[in-house]
Amino acid sequence: MPPPQALALAKGKGLDLVEISPTAVPPVCRIMDYGKYQYQEQKRAREAKRNQHVVEVKEIKFRPKVDEHDYAFKKNHIARFIEEGDKVKATIFFRGREMAHPEIGHRILMRLIEDLSDVAMPETQPRMEGNQMHTILTAKKGAKAKSVAAPAPRPAEVESKS
C-alpha cells in the first residue's frame, strides 16, 4: 500500500508506522506501538546480558621447585576454573639461578597439560617471557562448561547412645 495510506491507517489506530527492512523492494513497514517495541527490545537485551557468562583469565603461579602436594592442589583449582568456563594462565616464576634451567619449568607445564588433557587443552604452548614461563589453558571443544553446583549437604551426625 502507498506510504500516505499506511500512515493514515496507523494514525487512525493510534500506532506508529515503522520501517522494518529499508533495503527490500518495496520497503517493508509494520504498524506497531514503537515505544512498546523499544521497551521489549531493551528487556530482551537485559535478559541476554544477565544470562551470559564473561570468560575471565585466572592465573595460577608455580615455582620450579613446586612440591607434589602444591602441584596437585593447584591442578585441581585449574580444573575447577576450566569447568566454570574460565581460561587459566599457568605461570612458572623463575628467580636467580633458576633461570639457568628453564627445562624444569617446561616439564612442569607439559605435565600440567597432560594431567588436564581430559578437561582442558593448551591455547598457547609453554613459552618464556622474561623470568616467567607460561601457557594458557582453555576448555576442550565440545565439552560444555558445567554450572557451579552447591556442595552436597552433609548427613546429620548420628548421636550415639551411651
mmCIF file of C-alpha atoms in Angstrom:
data_model
loop_
_atom_site.group_PDB
_atom_site.id
_atom_site.type_symbol
_atom_site.label_atom_id
_atom_site.label_comp_id
_atom_site.label_asym_id
_atom_site.label_seq_id
_atom_site.Cartn_x
_atom_site.Cartn_y
_atom_site.Cartn_z
ATOM 1 C CA MET A 1 0.000 0.000 0.000
ATOM 2 C CA PRO A 2 1.240 3.521 -0.586
ATOM 3 C CA PRO A 3 3.017 5.236 2.342
ATOM 4 C CA PRO A 4 0.440 8.043 2.872
ATOM 5 C CA GLN A 5 -2.366 5.490 3.117
ATOM 6 C CA ALA A 6 -0.344 3.314 5.585
ATOM 7 C CA LEU A 7 0.446 6.401 7.669
ATOM 8 C CA ALA A 8 -3.235 7.392 7.808
ATOM 9 C CA LEU A 9 -4.190 3.848 8.835
ATOM 10 C CA ALA A 10 -1.536 3.846 11.617
ATOM 11 C CA LYS A 11 -2.657 7.267 12.934
ATOM 12 C CA GLY A 12 -6.275 6.112 12.903
ATOM 13 C CA LYS A 13 -5.340 3.197 15.200
ATOM 14 C CA GLY A 14 -3.109 5.402 17.402
ATOM 15 C CA LEU A 15 0.030 3.440 16.422
ATOM 16 C CA ASP A 16 3.256 4.139 14.522
ATOM 17 C CA LEU A 17 4.397 3.129 11.040
ATOM 18 C CA VAL A 18 7.831 1.528 11.460
ATOM 19 C CA GLU A 19 10.144 0.705 8.562
ATOM 20 C CA ILE A 20 11.446 -2.845 9.167
ATOM 21 C CA SER A 21 13.541 -3.524 6.062
ATOM 22 C CA PRO A 22 14.523 -0.378 4.126
ATOM 23 C CA THR A 23 16.682 -2.247 1.587
ATOM 24 C CA ALA A 24 13.873 -4.512 0.340
ATOM 25 C CA VAL A 25 11.985 -3.569 -2.815
ATOM 26 C CA PRO A 26 9.397 -2.333 -1.908
ATOM 27 C CA PRO A 27 10.454 -1.357 1.645
ATOM 28 C CA VAL A 28 8.765 -3.390 4.387
ATOM 29 C CA CYS A 29 6.896 -1.463 7.103
ATOM 30 C CA ARG A 30 4.841 -2.511 10.104
ATOM 31 C CA ILE A 31 2.121 -0.772 12.087
ATOM 32 C CA MET A 32 3.010 -1.039 15.798
ATOM 33 C CA ASP A 33 3.477 0.876 19.036
ATOM 34 C CA TYR A 34 7.130 1.872 18.628
ATOM 35 C CA GLY A 35 7.641 2.805 22.305
ATOM 36 C CA LYS A 36 6.408 -0.629 23.388
ATOM 37 C CA TYR A 37 8.654 -2.274 20.762
ATOM 38 C CA GLN A 38 11.725 -0.395 22.068
ATOM 39 C CA TYR A 39 10.885 -1.395 25.645
ATOM 40 C CA GLN A 40 10.573 -5.085 24.669
ATOM 41 C CA GLU A 41 13.938 -4.967 22.827
ATOM 42 C CA GLN A 42 15.657 -3.389 25.851
ATOM 43 C CA LYS A 43 14.094 -6.034 28.088
ATOM 44 C CA ARG A 44 15.383 -8.837 25.825
ATOM 45 C CA ALA A 45 18.869 -7.276 25.760
ATOM 46 C CA ARG A 46 18.959 -7.042 29.576
ATOM 47 C CA GLU A 47 17.851 -10.663 29.899
ATOM 48 C CA ALA A 48 20.519 -11.823 27.429
ATOM 49 C CA LYS A 49 23.185 -9.821 29.266
ATOM 50 C CA ARG A 50 22.152 -11.332 32.593
ATOM 51 C CA ASN A 51 22.379 -14.887 31.248
ATOM 52 C CA GLN A 52 25.767 -14.558 29.549
ATOM 53 C CA HIS A 53 28.983 -15.718 31.203
ATOM 54 C CA VAL A 54 32.017 -13.469 30.857
ATOM 55 C CA VAL A 55 35.148 -15.556 30.343
ATOM 56 C CA GLU A 56 37.864 -14.474 32.743
ATOM 57 C CA VAL A 57 41.533 -15.410 32.619
ATOM 58 C CA LYS A 58 42.585 -16.748 36.011
ATOM 59 C CA GLU A 59 46.295 -17.004 36.780
ATOM 60 C CA ILE A 60 47.906 -19.793 38.807
ATOM 61 C CA LYS A 61 51.585 -19.373 39.677
ATOM 62 C CA PHE A 62 54.059 -22.197 40.173
ATOM 63 C CA ARG A 63 57.717 -22.269 41.144
ATOM 64 C CA PRO A 64 60.303 -24.619 39.570
ATOM 65 C CA LYS A 65 60.696 -26.428 42.917
ATOM 66 C CA VAL A 66 56.947 -26.938 43.428
ATOM 67 C CA ASP A 67 56.093 -29.696 45.910
ATOM 68 C CA GLU A 68 53.880 -32.597 44.768
ATOM 69 C CA HIS A 69 51.003 -31.649 47.073
ATOM 70 C CA ASP A 70 51.114 -28.000 45.967
ATOM 71 C CA TYR A 71 51.146 -29.080 42.333
ATOM 72 C CA ALA A 72 48.098 -31.349 42.827
ATOM 73 C CA PHE A 73 46.254 -28.656 44.794
ATOM 74 C CA LYS A 74 46.804 -26.022 42.090
ATOM 75 C CA LYS A 75 45.985 -28.520 39.330
ATOM 76 C CA ASN A 76 42.591 -29.149 40.978
ATOM 77 C CA HIS A 77 41.961 -25.398 41.140
ATOM 78 C CA ILE A 78 42.764 -25.097 37.433
ATOM 79 C CA ALA A 79 40.352 -27.942 36.614
ATOM 80 C CA ARG A 80 37.603 -26.213 38.636
ATOM 81 C CA PHE A 81 38.199 -22.858 36.914
ATOM 82 C CA ILE A 82 38.021 -24.507 33.491
ATOM 83 C CA GLU A 83 34.811 -26.345 34.370
ATOM 84 C CA GLU A 84 33.318 -22.984 35.390
ATOM 85 C CA GLY A 85 34.082 -21.735 31.876
ATOM 86 C CA ASP A 86 37.125 -19.563 32.555
ATOM 87 C CA LYS A 87 40.545 -19.686 30.919
ATOM 88 C CA VAL A 88 43.646 -20.280 33.052
ATOM 89 C CA LYS A 89 47.136 -18.855 32.647
ATOM 90 C CA ALA A 90 49.618 -21.208 34.325
ATOM 91 C CA THR A 91 52.863 -19.383 35.106
ATOM 92 C CA ILE A 92 56.243 -20.625 36.319
ATOM 93 C CA PHE A 93 58.175 -17.850 38.044
ATOM 94 C CA PHE A 94 61.995 -18.162 37.952
ATOM 95 C CA ARG A 95 64.367 -16.305 40.293
ATOM 96 C CA GLY A 96 68.133 -16.015 40.253
ATOM 97 C CA ARG A 97 69.955 -19.198 39.280
ATOM 98 C CA GLU A 98 66.690 -20.940 38.425
ATOM 99 C CA MET A 99 66.835 -19.024 35.116
ATOM 100 C CA ALA A 100 69.673 -21.350 34.025
ATOM 101 C CA HIS A 101 67.228 -24.308 33.956
ATOM 102 C CA PRO A 102 64.070 -23.349 32.038
ATOM 103 C CA GLU A 103 63.590 -27.017 31.084
ATOM 104 C CA ILE A 104 62.356 -27.690 34.645
ATOM 105 C CA GLY A 105 59.542 -25.182 34.189
ATOM 106 C CA HIS A 106 58.791 -26.552 30.723
ATOM 107 C CA ARG A 107 58.476 -30.073 32.194
ATOM 108 C CA ILE A 108 56.059 -28.829 34.870
ATOM 109 C CA LEU A 109 53.826 -27.078 32.328
ATOM 110 C CA MET A 110 53.863 -30.049 29.945
ATOM 111 C CA ARG A 111 52.945 -32.350 32.840
ATOM 112 C CA LEU A 112 50.100 -29.982 33.746
ATOM 113 C CA ILE A 113 48.821 -30.012 30.154
ATOM 114 C CA GLU A 114 48.987 -33.819 30.106
ATOM 115 C CA ASP A 115 47.282 -34.200 33.517
ATOM 116 C CA LEU A 116 44.425 -31.890 32.476
ATOM 117 C CA SER A 117 44.077 -33.260 28.942
ATOM 118 C CA ASP A 118 40.597 -34.666 29.666
ATOM 119 C CA VAL A 119 39.123 -31.231 30.551
ATOM 120 C CA ALA A 120 41.493 -28.684 29.002
ATOM 121 C CA MET A 121 43.699 -28.052 26.034
ATOM 122 C CA PRO A 122 46.535 -25.557 25.673
ATOM 123 C CA GLU A 123 45.637 -22.388 23.819
ATOM 124 C CA THR A 124 49.339 -21.498 23.717
ATOM 125 C CA GLN A 125 52.355 -23.752 24.120
ATOM 126 C CA PRO A 126 54.694 -23.032 27.070
ATOM 127 C CA ARG A 127 56.947 -20.097 26.280
ATOM 128 C CA MET A 128 59.434 -17.947 28.128
ATOM 129 C CA GLU A 129 58.862 -14.205 28.647
ATOM 130 C CA GLY A 130 61.491 -12.570 30.798
ATOM 131 C CA ASN A 131 61.775 -14.519 34.037
ATOM 132 C CA GLN A 132 58.428 -16.271 33.578
ATOM 133 C CA MET A 133 57.271 -19.224 31.510
ATOM 134 C CA HIS A 134 53.554 -19.524 30.876
ATOM 135 C CA THR A 135 50.817 -21.293 28.959
ATOM 136 C CA ILE A 136 47.103 -20.577 28.632
ATOM 137 C CA LEU A 137 44.655 -23.442 29.112
ATOM 138 C CA THR A 138 41.077 -23.400 27.874
ATOM 139 C CA ALA A 139 38.153 -25.833 27.951
ATOM 140 C CA LYS A 140 38.154 -28.557 25.325
ATOM 141 C CA LYS A 141 35.908 -28.021 22.317
ATOM 142 C CA GLY A 142 32.611 -29.827 22.668
ATOM 143 C CA ALA A 143 32.944 -30.041 26.449
ATOM 144 C CA LYS A 144 30.296 -27.838 27.993
ATOM 145 C CA ALA A 145 31.170 -25.670 30.962
ATOM 146 C CA LYS A 146 29.435 -27.096 33.989
ATOM 147 C CA SER A 147 27.444 -24.779 36.164
ATOM 148 C CA VAL A 148 28.706 -24.389 39.687
ATOM 149 C CA ALA A 149 26.538 -26.595 41.859
ATOM 150 C CA ALA A 150 26.122 -26.195 45.577
ATOM 151 C CA PRO A 151 28.050 -28.768 47.582
ATOM 152 C CA ALA A 152 26.058 -31.774 48.708
ATOM 153 C CA PRO A 153 24.647 -31.394 52.201
ATOM 154 C CA ARG A 154 26.446 -33.348 54.885
ATOM 155 C CA PRO A 155 24.471 -36.130 56.518
ATOM 156 C CA ALA A 156 23.367 -35.360 60.055
ATOM 157 C CA GLU A 157 25.641 -36.885 62.613
ATOM 158 C CA VAL A 158 24.160 -39.838 64.414
ATOM 159 C CA GLU A 159 24.007 -39.448 68.147
ATOM 160 C CA SER A 160 25.379 -42.431 69.984
ATOM 161 C CA LYS A 161 23.520 -43.809 72.988
ATOM 162 C CA SER A 162 25.744 -44.437 75.982
#
